[in-house]
């Protein structure tokens, strides 16, 4: 199997419960943030993004919250399903449209059926 | 079907050998990126290109080289100077219009040493 994420923090959640995955970012000048989901053996898949002029954005079953005061980003997944099991990464981009993304180390979400 | 295609999925390198990883996108994206992923770590940027015939070093460029002769292609060469090449390599692209667009990723190439 994949060896990606051997030593990642892990969040175990019961199926049907809500999940909250947290991320602390480093650059107070970052103006754009993204959450990605990575399943074993695949590339990261875009989930949701948020600009720094917002503090909340909702998608289908997911919500991203941004707290710029403490440089904290969270991803909330409602009614977690077995298919949500994966590694989740946050990414930030420093100010300026062409600055590459900087990725966090990731959190493994394990859904217990 | 639009997307990013990385090949091969698995690649083995012998000592002293250069190997090239392919990345092709048909999304008409301007910017392309190469990342390396190791166990327990996030993605680390190797090289990126915002336009054809131009590219910049990322955080861990030593031992790697790239070219961007065509908009849709951004191959990565892992040279013999890269002493620890075993990793999962991810290519990404983004429509670079100066706004806020996410990067889209291929499904990676796993490189191992023989």
Coordinates of N, CA and C in Angstrom, one line a residue:
Chain A
X1 N 0.8 -1.2 0.0 CA 0.0 0.0 0.0 C 0.8 1.3 0.0
X2 N 0.2 2.4 0.0 CA 0.9 3.7 -0.1 C 1.6 3.9 1.2
X3 N 2.8 4.5 1.2 CA 3.5 4.8 2.4 C 3.4 6.3 2.7
X4 N 2.6 7.0 1.9 CA 2.4 8.5 2.1 C 1.6 8.6 3.4
X5 N 2.1 9.4 4.3 CA 1.4 9.8 5.5 C 1.6 8.8 6.6
X6 N 2.8 8.1 6.7 CA 3.0 7.1 7.8 C 2.9 7.7 9.1
X7 N 3.4 9.0 9.3 CA 3.5 9.6 10.6 C 2.6 10.8 10.7
X8 N 1.6 10.8 10.0 CA 0.7 12.0 10.0 C -0.2 11.9 11.2
X9 N -0.7 13.0 11.7 CA -1.7 13.0 12.8 C -3.0 12.4 12.2
X10 N -3.7 11.6 13.0 CA -4.9 10.9 12.5 C -6.1 11.3 13.3
X11 N -7.2 11.5 12.6 CA -8.5 11.8 13.2 C -9.4 10.6 12.9
X12 N -9.9 10.0 13.9 CA -10.9 8.9 13.7 C -12.3 9.4 14.0
X13 N -13.2 9.1 13.1 CA -14.5 9.6 13.3 C -15.5 8.5 12.9
X14 N -16.6 8.5 13.7 CA -17.7 7.5 13.4 C -18.5 8.0 12.2
X15 N -18.8 7.0 11.4 CA -19.6 7.3 10.2 C -20.9 8.0 10.6
X16 N -21.2 9.1 9.9 CA -22.4 9.9 10.2 C -22.1 11.1 11.1
X17 N -21.0 11.1 11.8 CA -20.6 12.2 12.7 C -20.0 13.3 11.8
X18 N -19.8 14.5 12.4 CA -19.1 15.6 11.7 C -17.6 15.5 12.0
X19 N -16.8 15.9 11.0 CA -15.4 15.9 11.2 C -14.9 17.3 11.1
X20 N -13.9 17.6 12.0 CA -13.2 18.9 11.9 C -11.7 18.7 11.8
X21 N -11.1 19.2 10.7 CA -9.7 19.0 10.5 C -9.1 20.4 10.6
X22 N -8.1 20.6 11.4 CA -7.5 21.9 11.6 C -6.1 22.1 11.0
X23 N -5.8 23.3 10.7 CA -4.5 23.6 10.1 C -4.1 25.0 10.6
X24 N -2.8 25.1 11.0 CA -2.2 26.4 11.4 C -1.3 26.8 10.2
X25 N -1.5 28.0 9.7 CA -0.6 28.4 8.6 C 0.4 29.4 9.1
X26 N 1.4 29.7 8.3 CA 2.6 30.4 8.9 C 2.7 31.8 8.4
X27 N 2.2 32.1 7.3 CA 2.4 33.4 6.7 C 1.2 34.4 6.8
X28 N 1.4 35.4 7.6 CA 0.3 36.3 7.9 C -0.1 37.1 6.6
X29 N 0.8 37.1 5.6 CA 0.5 37.8 4.3 C -0.3 36.9 3.3
X30 N -0.5 35.6 3.7 CA -1.2 34.7 2.7 C -2.6 35.2 2.5
X31 N -3.0 35.1 1.2 CA -4.3 35.7 0.9 C -5.3 34.7 0.2
X32 N -4.8 33.4 0.1 CA -5.7 32.4 -0.5 C -5.3 31.1 0.1
X33 N -6.4 30.3 0.4 CA -6.2 29.0 1.1 C -7.0 28.0 0.4
X34 N -6.5 26.8 0.4 CA -7.2 25.6 -0.3 C -7.1 24.4 0.6
X35 N -8.1 23.6 0.6 CA -8.1 22.3 1.2 C -8.1 21.2 0.0
X36 N -7.2 20.2 0.2 CA -7.2 19.1 -0.7 C -7.4 17.8 0.0
X37 N -7.9 16.8 -0.7 CA -8.1 15.5 -0.3 C -7.2 14.6 -1.1
X38 N -6.4 13.7 -0.4 CA -5.6 12.8 -1.2 C -5.9 11.3 -0.8
X39 N -6.4 10.6 -1.7 CA -6.6 9.1 -1.5 C -5.3 8.4 -1.8
X40 N -5.2 7.2 -1.3 CA -4.0 6.4 -1.4 C -3.7 6.1 -2.9
X41 N -2.5 6.4 -3.3 CA -2.0 6.2 -4.7 C -2.5 7.2 -5.7
X42 N -3.1 8.3 -5.2 CA -3.6 9.3 -6.2 C -3.1 10.7 -5.8
X43 N -3.3 11.6 -6.8 CA -2.9 13.0 -6.5 C -3.9 13.7 -5.7
X44 N -3.5 14.8 -5.0 CA -4.5 15.6 -4.3 C -5.6 16.1 -5.1
X45 N -6.8 16.1 -4.5 CA -8.0 16.5 -5.2 C -8.6 17.8 -4.5
X46 N -8.9 18.8 -5.3 CA -9.4 20.1 -4.8 C -10.7 19.8 -4.1
X47 N -10.9 20.4 -2.9 CA -12.2 20.3 -2.1 C -12.8 21.7 -2.1
X48 N -12.2 22.7 -1.5 CA -12.8 24.0 -1.4 C -11.7 25.0 -1.1
X49 N -11.9 26.2 -1.5 CA -10.9 27.3 -1.3 C -11.6 28.5 -0.6
X50 N -10.8 29.4 -0.1 CA -11.3 30.6 0.5 C -10.3 31.7 0.4
X51 N -10.8 32.9 0.2 CA -9.9 34.1 0.1 C -9.7 34.7 1.5
X52 N -8.7 35.5 1.7 CA -8.5 36.1 3.0 C -9.5 37.1 3.4
X53 N -10.3 37.6 2.4 CA -11.3 38.6 2.8 C -12.6 38.0 3.2
X54 N -12.6 36.6 3.4 CA -13.7 35.9 3.9 C -13.3 35.1 5.2
X55 N -14.3 34.8 6.0 CA -14.0 34.0 7.2 C -14.7 32.6 7.1
X56 N -15.6 32.4 6.1 CA -16.3 31.2 6.0 C -16.8 31.0 4.6
X57 N -16.7 29.7 4.2 CA -17.2 29.4 2.9 C -17.8 28.0 2.9
X58 N -18.9 27.8 2.3 CA -19.6 26.4 2.3 C -19.6 25.8 1.0
X59 N -19.4 24.5 1.0 CA -19.6 23.7 -0.2 C -20.6 22.6 0.1
X60 N -20.6 21.6 -0.7 CA -21.4 20.5 -0.5 C -20.9 19.6 0.6
X61 N -21.5 19.6 1.7 CA -21.1 18.8 2.9 C -19.8 19.3 3.6
X62 N -19.2 20.3 3.0 CA -17.9 20.9 3.6 C -18.1 22.4 3.9
X63 N -17.4 22.8 4.9 CA -17.3 24.2 5.3 C -15.8 24.5 5.6
X64 N -15.3 25.6 5.1 CA -14.0 26.0 5.5 C -14.1 27.3 6.4
X65 N -13.4 27.4 7.5 CA -13.4 28.5 8.4 C -12.0 29.1 8.4
X66 N -11.9 30.4 8.3 CA -10.6 31.0 8.3 C -10.6 32.1 9.5
X67 N -9.6 31.9 10.3 CA -9.4 32.9 11.4 C -8.0 33.5 11.3
X68 N -8.0 34.7 10.7 CA -6.7 35.3 10.4 C -6.0 35.8 11.6
X69 N -6.7 36.1 12.7 CA -6.1 36.6 13.9 C -5.1 35.6 14.5
X70 N -5.5 34.3 14.4 CA -4.6 33.3 15.0 C -4.0 32.4 13.9
X71 N -4.2 32.8 12.6 CA -3.7 32.1 11.5 C -4.1 30.6 11.5
X72 N -5.4 30.4 11.6 CA -5.9 29.1 11.7 C -7.0 28.8 10.6
X73 N -7.0 27.7 10.1 CA -7.9 27.2 9.0 C -8.5 25.9 9.4
X74 N -9.8 25.7 9.2 CA -10.4 24.4 9.5 C -11.3 24.0 8.4
X75 N -11.4 22.7 8.3 CA -12.3 22.0 7.3 C -13.3 21.2 8.1
X76 N -14.6 21.5 7.9 CA -15.6 20.7 8.6 C -16.3 19.9 7.5
X77 N -16.5 18.6 7.8 CA -17.2 17.7 6.9 C -18.4 17.2 7.6
X78 N -19.5 17.5 7.1 CA -20.8 17.0 7.7 C -21.1 15.6 7.3
X79 N -21.7 14.9 8.3 CA -22.2 13.5 8.0 C -21.1 12.7 7.3
X80 N -20.0 12.5 8.0 CA -18.8 11.9 7.4 C -19.1 10.5 6.9
X81 N -18.6 10.2 5.7 CA -18.9 8.9 5.1 C -17.6 8.1 4.9
X82 N -17.7 6.8 4.7 CA -16.4 6.0 4.5 C -15.6 6.5 3.4
X83 N -16.2 7.0 2.3 CA -15.5 7.6 1.2 C -14.7 8.8 1.5
X84 N -14.9 9.4 2.7 CA -14.2 10.6 3.1 C -12.8 10.2 3.7
X85 N -12.6 8.9 4.0 CA -11.3 8.5 4.5 C -10.2 8.8 3.5
X86 N -9.2 9.6 4.0 CA -8.1 10.1 3.1 C -7.2 10.9 3.9
X87 N -6.2 11.4 3.3 CA -5.3 12.4 3.9 C -5.7 13.8 3.4
X88 N -5.9 14.8 4.3 CA -6.3 16.1 4.0 C -5.2 17.1 4.2
X89 N -5.0 17.9 3.1 CA -3.9 18.9 3.2 C -4.5 20.3 3.1
X90 N -4.0 21.2 3.9 CA -4.3 22.6 3.7 C -3.1 23.2 2.9
X91 N -3.4 24.3 2.1 CA -2.4 25.0 1.4 C -2.6 26.5 1.5
X92 N -1.6 27.2 1.5 CA -1.7 28.7 1.6 C -0.9 29.3 0.5
X93 N -1.3 30.5 0.0 CA -0.5 31.2 -1.0 C -0.2 32.6 -0.4
X94 N 1.1 32.9 -0.5 CA 1.5 34.3 -0.1 C 0.9 35.3 -1.0
X95 N 0.9 36.5 -0.6 CA 0.2 37.6 -1.4 C 0.9 37.7 -2.8
X96 N 0.1 37.9 -3.8 CA 0.6 37.9 -5.1 C 0.0 36.8 -5.9
X97 N -0.5 37.0 -7.1 CA -1.3 36.0 -7.8 C -0.4 34.8 -8.2
X98 N 0.9 35.0 -8.4 CA 1.7 34.0 -9.0 C 2.6 33.2 -8.0
X99 N 2.4 33.5 -6.7 CA 3.2 32.8 -5.7 C 2.7 31.4 -5.6
X100 N 3.7 30.4 -5.6 CA 3.3 29.0 -5.5 C 2.6 28.7 -4.1
X101 N 1.8 27.7 -4.1 CA 1.2 27.2 -2.8 C 2.2 26.6 -1.9
X102 N 2.0 26.8 -0.6 CA 2.8 26.1 0.4 C 1.8 25.1 1.1
X103 N 2.2 23.9 1.2 CA 1.3 22.8 1.8 C 1.7 22.5 3.2
X104 N 0.7 22.2 4.0 CA 0.9 21.7 5.3 C 1.2 20.2 5.2
X105 N 1.5 19.6 6.4 CA 1.9 18.2 6.4 C 0.8 17.2 6.2
X106 N -0.5 17.6 6.5 CA -1.6 16.7 6.2 C -2.1 16.1 7.5
X107 N -3.4 15.7 7.5 CA -4.0 14.9 8.5 C -4.8 13.8 7.9
X108 N -4.6 12.6 8.5 CA -5.3 11.4 8.0 C -6.6 11.3 8.7
X109 N -7.7 11.2 7.9 CA -9.1 11.0 8.4 C -9.4 9.6 8.2
X110 N -9.8 8.9 9.3 CA -10.2 7.5 9.3 C -11.7 7.4 9.7
X111 N -12.5 7.0 8.8 CA -13.9 6.9 9.2 C -14.3 5.5 9.6
X112 N -14.9 5.4 10.8 CA -15.2 4.1 11.4 C -16.7 3.7 11.0
X113 N -16.9 2.7 10.3 CA -18.2 2.3 9.9 C -19.0 1.7 11.0
Chain B
X1 N -11.5 13.9 -22.3 CA -11.6 14.2 -20.9 C -10.4 15.1 -20.5
X2 N -10.7 16.3 -20.0 CA -9.5 17.2 -19.6 C -8.9 16.7 -18.3
X3 N -7.5 16.9 -18.3 CA -6.9 16.6 -17.1 C -5.4 16.6 -17.2
X4 N -4.7 16.1 -16.2 CA -3.3 16.1 -16.1 C -2.9 14.6 -16.1
X5 N -2.0 14.2 -17.0 CA -1.5 12.9 -17.1 C 0.0 12.8 -16.8
X6 N 0.3 11.9 -15.8 CA 1.6 11.7 -15.4 C 2.0 10.3 -15.8
X7 N 3.2 10.1 -16.4 CA 3.6 8.8 -16.7 C 5.2 8.7 -16.5
X8 N 5.7 7.5 -16.2 CA 4.9 6.3 -15.9 C 4.3 6.4 -14.5
X9 N 3.5 5.4 -14.1 CA 3.0 5.4 -12.7 C 4.1 5.0 -11.7
X10 N 4.9 4.0 -12.2 CA 6.0 3.5 -11.4 C 7.3 3.6 -12.2
X11 N 8.4 3.9 -11.5 CA 9.6 4.1 -12.3 C 10.8 3.7 -11.3
X12 N 11.7 3.0 -11.9 CA 12.9 2.5 -11.1 C 14.1 3.1 -11.7
X13 N 15.0 3.5 -10.9 CA 16.3 4.1 -11.3 C 17.4 3.4 -10.8
X14 N 18.4 3.2 -11.6 CA 19.7 2.6 -11.2 C 20.6 3.7 -10.8
X15 N 21.6 3.3 -10.0 CA 22.7 4.2 -9.6 C 23.3 4.9 -10.8
X16 N 23.5 6.2 -10.7 CA 24.1 7.0 -11.7 C 23.3 7.3 -13.0
X17 N 22.0 6.9 -12.9 CA 21.2 7.1 -14.1 C 20.3 8.3 -13.9
X18 N 20.1 9.0 -15.0 CA 19.0 10.0 -15.1 C 17.7 9.4 -15.5
X19 N 16.6 9.9 -15.0 CA 15.3 9.4 -15.4 C 14.4 10.6 -15.6
X20 N 13.5 10.5 -16.6 CA 12.6 11.6 -16.8 C 11.1 11.2 -16.6
X21 N 10.4 12.1 -15.8 CA 9.0 11.9 -15.5 C 8.2 12.8 -16.4
X22 N 7.2 12.2 -17.0 CA 6.4 13.0 -18.0 C 5.2 13.6 -17.3
X23 N 4.8 14.8 -17.7 CA 3.6 15.5 -17.2 C 3.0 16.2 -18.4
X24 N 1.8 15.9 -18.7 CA 1.0 16.5 -19.9 C -0.3 17.0 -19.4
X25 N -0.7 18.2 -19.8 CA -2.1 18.7 -19.4 C -2.8 19.2 -20.7
X26 N -4.1 18.9 -20.7 CA -4.9 19.4 -21.8 C -5.9 20.4 -21.3
X27 N -5.6 21.1 -20.2 CA -6.5 22.1 -19.6 C -6.2 23.5 -20.1
X28 N -5.2 23.6 -21.0 CA -4.8 25.0 -21.4 C -4.4 25.9 -20.3
X29 N -3.8 25.2 -19.3 CA -3.3 26.0 -18.1 C -2.0 26.6 -18.4
X30 N -1.8 27.8 -17.9 CA -0.5 28.5 -18.1 C 0.6 28.0 -17.2
X31 N 0.3 27.8 -15.9 CA 1.4 27.4 -14.9 C 1.4 25.9 -14.7
X32 N 2.6 25.4 -14.5 CA 2.7 24.0 -14.1 C 3.8 23.9 -13.0
X33 N 3.6 22.8 -12.2 CA 4.4 22.6 -11.0 C 4.8 21.2 -10.9
X34 N 6.0 21.0 -10.2 CA 6.4 19.7 -9.8 C 6.6 19.7 -8.3
X35 N 6.1 18.7 -7.6 CA 6.2 18.5 -6.2 C 6.8 17.1 -5.9
X36 N 7.5 17.1 -4.7 CA 7.9 15.8 -4.2 C 7.2 15.5 -2.9
X37 N 6.7 14.3 -2.7 CA 6.0 13.9 -1.5 C 6.7 12.7 -0.8
X38 N 7.1 12.9 0.4 CA 7.7 11.9 1.2 C 6.8 11.5 2.4
X39 N 6.9 10.3 2.9 CA 6.1 9.9 4.0 C 6.2 10.8 5.2
X40 N 5.0 11.2 5.7 CA 5.0 12.1 6.9 C 5.2 13.5 6.6
X41 N 5.4 13.9 5.4 CA 5.6 15.3 5.0 C 4.6 15.7 4.0
X42 N 4.4 17.0 3.9 CA 3.6 17.6 2.9 C 4.3 17.6 1.6
X43 N 3.7 18.3 0.6 CA 4.3 18.5 -0.7 C 5.3 19.5 -0.7
X44 N 6.5 19.2 -1.3 CA 7.6 20.2 -1.4 C 7.8 20.5 -2.9
X45 N 7.9 21.8 -3.1 CA 8.0 22.3 -4.5 C 9.4 22.1 -5.1
X46 N 9.5 21.5 -6.2 CA 10.8 21.3 -6.9 C 11.1 22.4 -7.9
X47 N 10.2 22.5 -8.9 CA 10.3 23.6 -9.9 C 8.9 24.0 -10.3
X48 N 8.7 25.2 -10.9 CA 7.5 25.6 -11.4 C 7.7 26.5 -12.6
X49 N 6.7 26.6 -13.5 CA 6.8 27.3 -14.7 C 5.5 28.1 -14.9
X50 N 5.6 29.4 -15.1 CA 4.4 30.2 -15.3 C 4.1 30.4 -16.7
X51 N 5.1 30.2 -17.6 CA 4.9 30.4 -19.0 C 5.9 29.6 -19.8
X52 N 5.6 29.3 -21.1 CA 6.4 28.5 -21.9 C 7.8 29.2 -21.9
X53 N 8.8 28.3 -21.9 CA 10.3 28.7 -22.0 C 10.7 29.5 -20.8
X54 N 10.0 29.3 -19.7 CA 10.5 30.0 -18.5 C 10.1 29.1 -17.3
X55 N 11.0 29.0 -16.3 CA 10.7 28.2 -15.1 C 11.6 28.7 -14.0
X56 N 11.2 28.4 -12.7 CA 11.9 28.9 -11.5 C 12.1 27.7 -10.6
X57 N 13.2 27.8 -9.8 CA 13.4 26.8 -8.8 C 12.5 26.9 -7.7
X58 N 12.1 25.8 -7.1 CA 11.3 25.8 -5.9 C 12.2 25.6 -4.7
X59 N 11.7 25.0 -3.6 CA 12.5 24.8 -2.4 C 13.5 23.7 -2.4
X60 N 13.4 22.7 -3.3 CA 14.3 21.6 -3.3 C 14.7 21.2 -4.7
X61 N 15.2 22.2 -5.5 CA 15.5 22.0 -6.9 C 16.8 21.2 -7.2
X62 N 17.7 21.1 -6.2 CA 19.0 20.5 -6.4 C 18.8 19.0 -6.8
X63 N 19.5 18.7 -7.9 CA 19.4 17.3 -8.4 C 18.3 17.0 -9.4
X64 N 17.6 18.1 -9.7 CA 16.5 18.0 -10.7 C 16.6 19.0 -11.8
X65 N 16.0 18.7 -12.9 CA 16.0 19.7 -14.0 C 14.6 19.6 -14.7
X66 N 14.2 20.7 -15.4 CA 12.9 20.7 -16.1 C 13.1 21.5 -17.4
X67 N 12.1 21.3 -18.2 CA 12.0 22.1 -19.4 C 10.6 22.5 -19.7
X68 N 10.3 23.5 -20.4 CA 8.9 23.9 -20.7 C 8.9 24.5 -22.2
X69 N 9.0 23.5 -23.1 CA 9.1 23.9 -24.5 C 7.7 24.0 -25.1
X70 N 6.7 23.4 -24.5 CA 5.3 23.5 -24.9 C 4.4 23.8 -23.7
X71 N 3.4 24.4 -24.0 CA 2.5 24.8 -22.9 C 1.9 23.6 -22.2
X72 N 1.6 22.5 -22.9 CA 1.0 21.4 -22.3 C 1.9 20.4 -21.6
X73 N 3.2 20.6 -21.7 CA 4.2 19.6 -21.3 C 5.2 20.2 -20.3
X74 N 5.5 19.5 -19.2 CA 6.5 20.0 -18.2 C 7.3 18.8 -17.7
X75 N 8.2 18.2 -18.4 CA 8.9 17.0 -17.9 C 9.9 17.3 -16.9
X76 N 10.1 16.4 -15.9 CA 11.0 16.5 -14.8 C 12.1 15.5 -15.0
X77 N 13.3 15.9 -15.0 CA 14.4 14.9 -15.0 C 15.1 14.8 -13.6
X78 N 15.1 13.6 -13.1 CA 15.8 13.3 -11.8 C 17.2 12.9 -12.2
X79 N 18.2 13.7 -11.8 CA 19.5 13.4 -12.2 C 20.3 12.5 -11.2
X80 N 21.4 12.1 -11.6 CA 22.2 11.2 -10.7 C 22.7 12.0 -9.5
X81 N 22.7 13.3 -9.6 CA 23.1 14.2 -8.5 C 22.1 14.2 -7.3
X82 N 20.9 13.7 -7.6 CA 19.8 13.6 -6.6 C 20.1 12.3 -5.8
X83 N 20.6 12.3 -4.6 CA 21.1 11.1 -4.0 C 20.0 10.3 -3.3
X84 N 18.9 11.0 -3.0 CA 17.8 10.3 -2.4 C 16.5 10.5 -3.2
X85 N 16.4 9.9 -4.4 CA 15.3 10.2 -5.2 C 14.0 9.5 -4.9
X86 N 14.0 8.5 -4.1 CA 12.9 7.7 -3.8 C 11.8 8.5 -3.2
X87 N 10.7 8.7 -3.9 CA 9.6 9.5 -3.4 C 8.4 9.4 -4.4
X88 N 7.3 10.1 -4.1 CA 6.1 10.2 -4.9 C 6.2 11.5 -5.5
X89 N 6.2 11.6 -6.9 CA 6.3 12.9 -7.6 C 5.0 13.3 -8.2
X90 N 4.6 14.5 -7.9 CA 3.3 15.0 -8.3 C 3.4 16.2 -9.2
X91 N 2.7 16.2 -10.3 CA 2.7 17.4 -11.2 C 1.3 18.1 -11.1
X92 N 1.3 19.4 -11.2 CA 0.1 20.1 -11.0 C 0.1 21.3 -12.1
X93 N -1.1 21.8 -12.4 CA -1.2 22.9 -13.3 C -2.2 23.9 -12.7
X94 N -2.2 25.1 -13.2 CA -3.2 26.1 -12.8 C -3.3 27.1 -13.9
X95 N -4.6 27.6 -14.1 CA -4.9 28.6 -15.0 C -4.4 29.9 -14.4
X96 N -3.4 30.5 -14.9 CA -2.7 31.6 -14.2 C -3.2 32.9 -14.7
X97 N -4.3 33.4 -14.2 CA -4.9 34.7 -14.6 C -4.7 35.7 -13.5
X98 N -3.8 35.5 -12.6 CA -3.5 36.5 -11.6 C -4.5 36.5 -10.4
X99 N -5.6 35.7 -10.6 CA -6.6 35.6 -9.5 C -6.4 34.4 -8.7
X100 N -7.4 33.9 -8.1 CA -7.4 32.8 -7.1 C -7.9 31.6 -7.8
X101 N -7.0 30.8 -8.3 CA -7.5 29.5 -8.9 C -6.6 28.4 -8.2
X102 N -7.3 27.3 -7.9 CA -6.5 26.2 -7.3 C -5.6 25.5 -8.3
X103 N -4.6 24.8 -7.8 CA -3.8 23.9 -8.7 C -4.6 22.6 -8.8
X104 N -4.5 21.9 -10.0 CA -5.0 20.6 -10.2 C -3.9 19.7 -10.4
X105 N -4.0 18.5 -9.8 CA -2.9 17.5 -9.8 C -3.2 16.3 -10.6
X106 N -2.0 15.7 -11.1 CA -2.1 14.4 -11.7 C -2.0 13.4 -10.6
X107 N -2.0 12.1 -11.0 CA -2.0 11.0 -10.1 C -0.6 10.5 -9.7
X108 N 0.4 11.2 -10.1 CA 1.7 10.9 -9.5 C 2.5 9.8 -10.2
X109 N 3.8 9.9 -10.0 CA 4.8 8.9 -10.4 C 5.6 8.5 -9.1
X110 N 5.6 7.2 -8.9 CA 6.4 6.7 -7.7 C 7.7 6.2 -8.2
X111 N 8.8 6.9 -7.8 CA 10.2 6.6 -8.2 C 10.9 5.8 -7.1
X112 N 11.5 4.7 -7.5 CA 12.3 3.9 -6.5 C 13.7 3.6 -7.1
X113 N 14.6 3.3 -6.2 CA 15.9 3.0 -6.6 C 16.1 1.5 -6.7
X114 N 16.7 1.0 -7.7 CA 17.0 -0.4 -7.9 C 18.2 -0.8 -7.1

